[in-house]
Tab-separated table of C-alpha atoms in Angstrom:
chain	number	residue	atom	x	y	z
A	1	PRO	CA	41.932	20.945	22.971
A	2	ARG	CA	41.039	24.303	20.905
A	3	PRO	CA	40.885	24.383	17.669
A	4	SER	CA	43.788	25.494	15.588
A	5	GLY	CA	44.381	29.863	15.236
A	6	VAL	CA	40.821	30.081	17.923
A	7	THR	CA	41.428	30.870	21.806
A	8	CYS	CA	39.293	31.353	24.139
A	9	ARG	CA	38.706	30.729	27.392
A	10	SER	CA	36.681	27.470	28.416
A	11	THR	CA	32.855	27.929	28.912
A	12	ARG	CA	32.756	25.389	31.417
A	13	ARG	CA	32.347	26.592	34.812
A	14	ARG	CA	32.024	24.977	38.427
A	15	TRP	CA	29.745	25.935	40.579
A	16	ASP	CA	29.009	25.651	44.706
A	17	ARG	CA	26.020	23.239	44.791
A	18	TRP	CA	24.608	20.345	43.119
A	19	LEU	CA	23.288	20.423	39.503
A	20	THR	CA	20.957	18.405	37.097
A	21	VAL	CA	23.637	17.815	33.927
A	22	GLN	CA	21.887	16.907	30.833
A	23	THR	CA	24.198	14.860	28.500
A	24	PRO	CA	24.387	15.625	24.959
A	25	SER	CA	21.308	14.610	22.067
A	26	VAL	CA	21.991	11.559	19.823
A	27	LEU	CA	20.633	14.814	16.814
A	28	ALA	CA	23.043	17.116	17.879
A	29	GLU	CA	25.973	15.202	18.376
A	30	ARG	CA	25.538	14.307	15.096
A	31	PHE	CA	24.750	17.789	13.384
A	32	ILE	CA	28.226	19.046	15.450
A	33	ALA	CA	30.194	16.005	13.737
A	34	GLU	CA	28.935	17.025	10.290
A	35	LEU	CA	29.422	20.552	10.790
A	36	ARG	CA	32.928	19.525	12.092
A	37	ASP	CA	33.516	17.645	8.690
A	38	GLN	CA	32.779	21.074	7.076
A	39	SER	CA	35.486	22.901	8.513
A	40	PHE	CA	33.307	24.622	11.196
A	41	ARG	CA	35.269	24.343	14.547
A	42	VAL	CA	33.586	28.250	16.489
A	43	PHE	CA	30.473	28.278	17.757
A	44	SER	CA	29.248	31.546	19.725
A	45	GLY	CA	25.840	32.380	20.704
A	46	VAL	CA	23.002	33.419	23.734
A	47	PRO	CA	21.518	31.077	25.523
A	48	CYS	CA	17.622	29.363	24.750
A	49	SER	CA	16.530	26.791	27.117
A	50	TYR	CA	15.063	25.468	23.170
A	51	LEU	CA	19.319	25.404	22.237
A	52	THR	CA	20.342	23.620	26.172
A	53	PRO	CA	20.645	20.337	24.676
A	54	PHE	CA	22.721	21.459	21.403
A	55	MET	CA	25.041	23.756	23.457
A	56	ASN	CA	25.603	21.039	25.667
A	57	ALA	CA	27.007	19.138	23.423
A	58	VAL	CA	29.183	21.797	21.815
A	59	THR	CA	30.992	22.537	24.966
A	60	ASN	CA	31.365	18.770	25.405
A	61	ALA	CA	32.865	18.585	21.768
A	62	ASP	CA	36.629	18.016	21.953
A	63	GLY	CA	38.622	20.718	19.115
A	64	LEU	CA	35.562	22.944	19.028
A	65	ALA	CA	35.322	26.471	20.905
A	66	TYR	CA	32.087	28.157	22.487
A	67	ILE	CA	32.278	32.058	22.998
A	68	GLY	CA	29.107	33.182	25.043
A	69	ALA	CA	28.483	36.549	23.746
A	70	ALA	CA	26.640	39.418	25.842
A	71	ASN	CA	23.998	39.488	22.553
A	72	GLU	CA	22.676	38.147	19.924
A	73	GLY	CA	24.426	41.213	17.671
A	74	ASP	CA	27.793	40.483	19.228
A	75	ALA	CA	27.757	37.109	19.078
A	76	ILE	CA	27.187	37.802	14.404
A	77	ALA	CA	29.923	39.997	14.878
A	78	VAL	CA	32.436	37.142	17.205
A	79	ALA	CA	31.856	34.543	14.051
A	80	ALA	CA	32.317	36.821	11.509
A	81	GLY	CA	35.851	37.455	12.471
A	82	THR	CA	36.240	34.480	13.440
A	83	GLN	CA	35.387	33.689	9.274
A	84	LEU	CA	37.575	36.157	8.256
A	85	GLY	CA	40.790	34.618	9.634
A	86	GLY	CA	40.026	31.618	7.913
A	87	THR	CA	37.454	29.280	10.306
A	88	PRO	CA	33.944	29.002	9.840
A	89	ALA	CA	31.552	29.663	12.661
A	90	VAL	CA	27.954	28.665	13.751
A	91	VAL	CA	25.883	31.415	16.034
A	92	MET	CA	23.044	29.771	18.020
A	93	PHE	CA	19.891	32.197	20.174
A	94	GLN	CA	16.542	32.889	20.999
A	95	ASN	CA	14.481	34.548	17.903
A	96	SER	CA	13.443	36.811	20.565
A	97	GLY	CA	17.208	38.578	20.196
A	98	LEU	CA	17.110	37.935	16.231
A	99	GLY	CA	16.410	41.909	16.249
A	100	ASN	CA	19.613	42.279	18.346
A	101	ALA	CA	21.347	40.449	15.270
A	102	VAL	CA	19.834	43.006	12.436
A	103	ASN	CA	22.745	45.701	12.161
A	104	PRO	CA	25.284	43.192	11.851
A	105	LEU	CA	23.911	40.565	9.068
A	106	THR	CA	22.661	43.750	7.247
A	107	SER	CA	25.532	46.397	7.776
A	108	LEU	CA	28.510	43.705	8.944
A	109	THR	CA	28.121	39.996	6.803
A	110	ARG	CA	26.826	41.494	3.869
A	111	PRO	CA	28.699	44.190	2.296
A	112	PHE	CA	32.221	42.286	3.481
A	113	ARG	CA	30.844	38.970	2.398
A	114	LEU	CA	31.334	36.618	5.922
A	115	PRO	CA	28.783	33.898	5.518
A	116	VAL	CA	27.726	32.753	9.638
A	117	LEU	CA	24.959	29.563	9.951
A	118	ILE	CA	22.418	30.639	12.042
A	119	ILE	CA	20.860	28.618	14.474
A	120	THR	CA	17.810	30.931	15.492
A	121	THR	CA	14.916	28.876	18.048
A	122	TRP	CA	11.219	29.784	16.997
A	123	ARG	CA	9.832	30.623	20.520
A	124	GLY	CA	6.187	32.246	19.723
A	125	GLN	CA	5.766	29.472	16.477
A	126	PRO	CA	2.416	30.324	15.285
A	127	ASP	CA	1.140	26.659	15.606
A	128	GLY	CA	3.314	25.686	17.709
A	129	THR	CA	2.903	24.757	21.699
A	130	PRO	CA	1.378	28.436	22.821
A	131	ASP	CA	4.019	30.547	24.625
A	132	GLU	CA	4.782	33.771	26.698
A	133	VAL	CA	3.061	37.158	25.630
A	134	GLN	CA	6.483	38.210	24.977
A	135	HIS	CA	7.284	35.671	21.791
A	136	GLU	CA	4.508	35.916	20.758
A	137	PHE	CA	5.018	38.598	17.656
A	138	MET	CA	8.181	37.818	16.891
A	139	GLY	CA	7.342	34.119	16.407
A	140	SER	CA	5.226	35.385	14.067
A	141	ILE	CA	7.574	37.438	12.228
A	142	THR	CA	10.994	35.557	12.464
A	143	PRO	CA	11.309	33.496	8.926
A	144	GLN	CA	9.318	36.974	7.104
A	145	LEU	CA	12.310	38.901	9.088
A	146	LEU	CA	15.131	36.611	7.658
A	147	GLU	CA	13.649	36.793	4.128
A	148	LEU	CA	13.825	40.465	4.521
A	149	MET	CA	17.619	40.832	5.138
A	150	GLY	CA	17.974	38.223	2.029
A	151	ILE	CA	19.032	35.510	4.063
A	152	PRO	CA	17.464	31.905	3.230
A	153	TRP	CA	16.256	29.289	5.821
A	154	GLU	CA	14.933	26.382	6.596
A	155	PRO	CA	14.094	23.996	9.454
A	156	PHE	CA	16.782	22.799	11.788
A	157	PRO	CA	17.018	19.013	10.591
A	158	ALA	CA	14.048	16.736	12.598
A	159	SER	CA	16.492	13.225	12.475
A	160	GLU	CA	19.743	12.207	12.409
A	161	ALA	CA	18.807	10.753	8.385
A	162	HIS	CA	18.695	14.721	6.566
A	163	VAL	CA	21.326	16.066	8.935
A	164	ALA	CA	23.935	15.943	5.856
A	165	GLU	CA	21.442	17.502	3.467
A	166	VAL	CA	20.837	20.399	5.428
A	167	VAL	CA	23.942	20.880	6.428
A	168	GLY	CA	24.877	20.693	2.903
A	169	ARG	CA	22.716	23.610	1.383
A	170	ALA	CA	24.189	25.291	4.403
A	171	THR	CA	28.063	25.455	3.265
A	172	THR	CA	26.839	25.167	-0.390
A	173	TYR	CA	24.593	28.343	-0.265
A	174	MET	CA	27.475	30.087	2.084
A	175	GLN	CA	30.575	28.803	-0.438
A	176	GLU	CA	29.000	30.441	-3.660
A	177	ARG	CA	27.282	33.634	-2.223
A	178	GLY	CA	29.362	34.549	0.235
A	179	GLN	CA	26.229	35.334	2.897
A	180	PRO	CA	24.546	33.520	6.550
A	181	TYR	CA	22.413	31.167	6.311
A	182	ALA	CA	20.075	30.619	8.640
A	183	LEU	CA	17.965	26.909	10.511
A	184	ILE	CA	15.244	27.543	12.738
A	185	LEU	CA	14.826	25.389	15.526
A	186	SER	CA	11.728	24.216	16.623
A	187	GLU	CA	10.962	23.313	20.396
A	188	GLY	CA	11.322	19.238	21.083
A	189	THR	CA	13.383	19.331	17.575
A	190	VAL	CA	16.619	18.488	19.721
A	191	PRO	CA	15.356	16.026	22.324
A	192	GLU	CA	17.021	16.549	25.732
A	193	SER	CA	18.385	13.315	26.133
A	194	SER	CA	19.505	11.075	29.698
A	195	VAL	CA	19.811	13.128	32.917
A	196	ALA	CA	22.598	12.699	35.582
A	197	SER	CA	23.609	13.921	38.699
A	198	SER	CA	26.502	15.147	39.433
A	199	GLU	CA	28.690	17.074	42.257
A	200	VAL	CA	30.159	20.182	41.163
A	201	ILE	CA	32.828	21.786	42.965
A	202	ALA	CA	32.479	25.378	44.562
A	203	GLN	CA	34.943	27.755	42.404
A	204	ARG	CA	32.938	30.170	40.607
A	205	PRO	CA	35.921	32.663	39.453
A	206	GLY	CA	35.941	35.453	41.500
A	207	THR	CA	35.592	38.974	40.330
A	208	THR	CA	38.263	41.832	41.045
A	209	THR	CA	38.504	44.115	44.461
A	210	GLY	CA	35.208	46.353	44.742
A	211	ALA	CA	32.368	43.623	44.154
A	212	ALA	CA	31.359	41.708	47.312
A	213	ARG	CA	32.493	37.833	47.689
A	214	VAL	CA	29.476	36.527	49.899
A	215	SER	CA	26.739	35.436	47.821
A	216	LEU	CA	23.505	36.394	49.259
A	217	PRO	CA	20.265	33.491	49.112
A	218	VAL	CA	18.323	35.173	46.191
A	219	ASP	CA	14.862	35.018	48.120
A	220	GLU	CA	16.470	36.778	50.886
A	221	ALA	CA	17.988	39.585	48.398
A	222	LEU	CA	14.019	39.981	47.112
A	223	ARG	CA	12.592	40.172	50.384
A	224	ALA	CA	15.339	42.623	51.631
A	225	VAL	CA	14.603	44.851	48.711
A	226	GLN	CA	10.429	44.660	48.871
A	227	SER	CA	10.440	45.492	53.342
A	228	VAL	CA	11.749	48.802	51.969
A	229	THR	CA	10.300	49.908	48.922
A	230	ALA	CA	6.354	49.550	49.260
A	231	GLY	CA	7.031	52.895	49.000
A	232	ASP	CA	8.480	52.904	45.800
A	233	VAL	CA	8.466	51.754	41.861
A	234	VAL	CA	10.188	48.604	41.552
A	235	ILE	CA	11.249	47.282	38.207
A	236	ALA	CA	12.487	43.528	37.700
A	237	THR	CA	14.254	42.563	34.843
A	238	THR	CA	13.862	39.841	32.633
A	239	GLY	CA	13.947	36.457	33.655
A	240	TYR	CA	13.627	34.462	37.160
A	241	THR	CA	14.146	38.074	38.964
A	242	GLY	CA	10.594	39.451	38.209
A	243	ARG	CA	9.260	35.803	38.711
A	244	GLY	CA	10.978	35.888	41.805
A	245	LEU	CA	9.499	39.216	43.102
A	246	TYR	CA	6.049	37.861	41.700
A	247	ALA	CA	5.716	34.320	43.614
A	248	LEU	CA	7.365	36.251	47.119
A	249	ASP	CA	4.860	39.813	46.615
A	250	ASP	CA	3.027	40.865	44.177
A	251	ARG	CA	2.362	44.317	44.295
A	252	PRO	CA	0.893	46.605	42.197
A	253	ASN	CA	4.355	48.794	42.738
A	254	GLN	CA	6.038	46.288	40.718
A	255	LEU	CA	6.868	45.831	36.679
A	256	TYR	CA	7.704	42.535	35.688
A	257	MET	CA	9.800	42.587	32.698
A	258	VAL	CA	9.809	40.000	29.467
A	259	GLY	CA	11.815	40.045	26.600
A	260	SER	CA	13.221	43.178	26.425
A	261	MET	CA	16.795	41.649	27.865
A	262	GLY	CA	19.337	44.434	29.440
A	263	CYS	CA	16.660	47.085	28.945
A	264	ALA	CA	15.753	47.435	32.693
A	265	PRO	CA	17.863	50.442	33.948
A	266	SER	CA	16.643	52.317	30.469
A	267	LEU	CA	13.011	52.117	30.950
A	268	GLY	CA	14.063	52.750	34.929
A	269	LEU	CA	16.061	56.027	33.701
A	270	GLY	CA	12.966	57.238	31.384
A	271	LEU	CA	10.280	56.688	34.127
A	272	ALA	CA	12.621	58.392	36.805
A	273	LEU	CA	13.202	61.759	34.866
A	274	ALA	CA	9.494	61.461	33.997
A	275	ARG	CA	8.080	60.973	37.873
A	276	PRO	CA	10.925	62.995	40.008
A	277	ASP	CA	8.323	62.509	42.702
A	278	LEU	CA	8.486	59.448	42.905
A	279	LYS	CA	11.885	56.347	43.825
A	280	VAL	CA	12.410	54.324	41.337
A	281	VAL	CA	14.493	50.882	42.164
A	282	VAL	CA	15.898	48.689	39.282
A	283	LEU	CA	16.931	45.521	39.952
A	284	ASP	CA	19.051	44.046	37.307
A	285	GLY	CA	20.678	40.854	36.587
A	286	ASP	CA	24.525	40.184	35.158
A	287	GLY	CA	23.219	38.508	32.488
A	288	ALA	CA	21.318	41.273	31.295
A	289	ALA	CA	23.633	44.250	32.281
A	290	LEU	CA	26.397	42.796	29.795
A	291	MET	CA	23.751	42.512	27.367
A	292	ARG	CA	23.679	46.171	27.251
A	293	LEU	CA	26.106	47.682	29.563
A	294	GLY	CA	26.202	50.511	27.535
A	295	ALA	CA	23.181	52.007	29.448
A	296	TYR	CA	25.123	52.362	32.301
A	297	ALA	CA	27.070	55.491	30.653
A	298	THR	CA	23.292	57.017	29.420
A	299	VAL	CA	22.358	56.437	33.060
A	300	GLY	CA	25.611	57.940	34.638
A	301	ARG	CA	25.493	61.220	32.748
A	302	GLU	CA	21.801	61.785	33.321
A	303	ARG	CA	21.614	60.939	37.359
A	304	PRO	CA	18.480	61.180	37.884
A	305	PRO	CA	18.453	61.545	42.021
A	306	ASN	CA	15.997	59.605	42.469
A	307	LEU	CA	16.874	55.996	40.502
A	308	VAL	CA	18.583	53.227	42.742
A	309	HIS	CA	20.531	50.829	40.165
A	310	VAL	CA	20.479	47.205	41.836
A	311	LEU	CA	22.674	44.547	40.074
A	312	LEU	CA	21.957	40.824	41.517
A	313	ASP	CA	24.589	39.131	40.172
A	314	ASN	CA	24.911	34.911	40.240
A	315	GLY	CA	26.873	34.628	37.407
A	316	ILE	CA	24.655	32.393	35.319
A	317	HIS	CA	21.661	32.455	32.423
A	318	GLU	CA	19.298	31.008	35.314
A	319	SER	CA	16.151	30.751	33.581
A	320	THR	CA	17.423	29.685	29.990
A	321	GLY	CA	19.336	26.396	31.948
A	322	GLY	CA	22.101	28.039	34.030
A	323	GLN	CA	24.542	28.177	31.191
A	324	PRO	CA	27.415	30.699	33.101
A	325	THR	CA	27.524	34.346	32.210
A	326	VAL	CA	30.778	36.112	30.511
A	327	GLY	CA	30.416	38.569	33.866
A	328	SER	CA	32.853	36.527	36.337
A	329	HIS	CA	35.723	38.098	35.688
A	330	VAL	CA	34.130	41.579	35.696
A	331	ASP	CA	33.472	44.070	38.386
A	332	PHE	CA	30.334	45.600	38.254
A	333	PRO	CA	30.920	48.695	40.945
A	334	THR	CA	34.045	49.617	39.654
A	335	ILE	CA	31.982	50.028	35.963
A	336	ALA	CA	29.478	52.193	37.686
A	337	ARG	CA	31.785	54.594	39.003
A	338	ALA	CA	33.782	54.896	35.793
A	339	ALA	CA	30.332	55.324	34.036
A	340	GLY	CA	29.116	58.170	36.367
A	341	TYR	CA	27.333	56.901	39.116
A	342	PRO	CA	28.049	58.785	41.898
A	343	VAL	CA	27.226	56.929	45.011
A	344	VAL	CA	27.796	53.160	44.706
A	345	HIS	CA	27.465	49.893	47.440
A	346	SER	CA	28.516	46.501	47.204
A	347	VAL	CA	27.056	44.383	49.587
A	348	GLU	CA	27.283	41.255	51.734
A	349	SER	CA	23.806	40.651	53.554
A	350	ALA	CA	19.922	41.067	53.343
A	351	SER	CA	20.335	43.864	55.918
A	352	GLU	CA	22.680	45.734	54.064
A	353	LEU	CA	21.011	45.702	51.151
A	354	ALA	CA	18.192	47.225	52.399
A	355	HIS	CA	19.973	49.762	54.245
A	356	ALA	CA	21.170	50.626	50.738
A	357	VAL	CA	18.626	50.744	48.863
A	358	HIS	CA	16.387	52.786	51.394
A	359	ALA	CA	19.268	55.448	52.584
A	360	GLY	CA	17.862	58.530	52.302
A	361	GLY	CA	20.332	61.145	50.743
A	362	SER	CA	20.379	62.908	46.556
A	363	GLY	CA	22.133	61.264	43.935
A	364	LEU	CA	21.679	57.812	41.584
A	365	LYS	CA	23.303	55.166	43.557
A	366	PHE	CA	24.106	51.552	41.829
A	367	VAL	CA	23.506	48.652	44.782
A	368	TYR	CA	26.220	45.121	43.750
A	369	ALA	CA	25.062	42.081	45.501
A	370	ARG	CA	26.196	38.633	44.492
A	371	THR	CA	23.971	36.064	45.145
A	372	ALA	CA	23.425	32.577	45.097
A	373	LEU	CA	21.633	29.548	42.568
A	374	ARG	CA	18.067	29.107	43.046
A	375	PRO	CA	17.012	26.028	44.400
A	376	PRO	CA	15.591	23.695	41.746
A	377	GLU	CA	11.807	24.669	42.209
A	378	LYS	CA	10.103	25.429	40.145
A	379	LEU	CA	8.902	29.803	39.897
A	380	PRO	CA	5.057	30.566	39.002
A	381	ARG	CA	4.895	32.863	35.865
A	382	PRO	CA	2.742	35.888	36.892
A	383	SER	CA	-1.211	36.051	35.775
A	384	ILE	CA	-1.437	38.891	35.297
A	385	GLY	CA	-0.395	39.924	31.689
A	386	PRO	CA	2.012	42.935	30.770
A	387	ALA	CA	-0.511	45.815	29.376
A	388	ASP	CA	-1.905	44.936	32.380
A	389	VAL	CA	1.522	44.717	34.987
A	390	ALA	CA	2.547	48.584	33.378
A	391	ALA	CA	-1.746	49.728	33.324
A	392	ARG	CA	-1.777	48.541	37.462
A	393	LEU	CA	1.486	50.570	37.881
A	394	ARG	CA	0.225	53.674	36.157
A	395	SER	CA	-2.964	53.696	38.305
A	396	TRP	CA	-0.453	53.388	41.492
A	397	MET	CA	1.610	56.018	40.740
A	398	SER	CA	-0.936	58.530	39.781
A	399	SER	CA	-2.762	57.795	43.887
């Protein structure tokens, strides 16, 4: 059942392979029960691996709505809207995306006095477990950024015994001040619980008529691109796309993005405009595309003839635990056409993908391929750091 006055599509999806399903942690369930007692009924957010047990608890709970947002700022706005309608809401996201939330936190929730409870993870915590380089700086300023916005914060409760007092302080502050309150979730605070295997029946919701319906094995798709791009710049979006490309064949013409989710097409646009002598191939993902879908309009307006924008759509946020994106009903090729891409391909095989990327002719191109979920084996992270990857690419481009 959905909470009174709130309607949304279920975020529980059925996928086409065997998945590992985590049961929610006891601490997460206790925290949610306390929020329920305080009339919180809506949760919105963007996945983070630290949040997986907590998100499991939310989506498994009766009477609560979880609304997956395309980006952190949208999640804040969704929560503010439910608060405006009389239903308190919680927002959950990774601190790497806290910057995306700054605008609505300073120009929406504050002036309109629409308090939301923020749960942000703390990737790159200075005294915590060493993390990836893209989390280092935001990790060092997360508390100060909240304080600069005038948002009080405290650590997410580490035990059931402290849940009630933490939630009590947060709700009292929000009710009295009409402003947001934040809880910072460190790695391991909400422990993973028992794991059980369950069969998930094939039935991912299909997209509309413009999109491919055959799912390519993802490594076949990446190999197809590599087979025709030895002389081109290849920019791979954040997450498993870049890591998968690196694992197959690390090349100096490849740039593996970290952080800055959704920015790959814009980065590729800038590079294509600066270097019209080079073909630039951007490997994008559905979650990243949805986060900054407005970039399509900018790319479509500029139309650099040397840019190929490839969207690999697997329907999930794969590197953060496999939560579904909100793109299952989205026809990305039609969006690209509407945004001004003059050439749009929807492919269903590795050979079609390679041909579409390699094909000659002048004009900005968009290539869409649906990909299957990646097998469960762990992907390596690039051993070369981002600054060195960029320097290596600059050297390759000047040779």
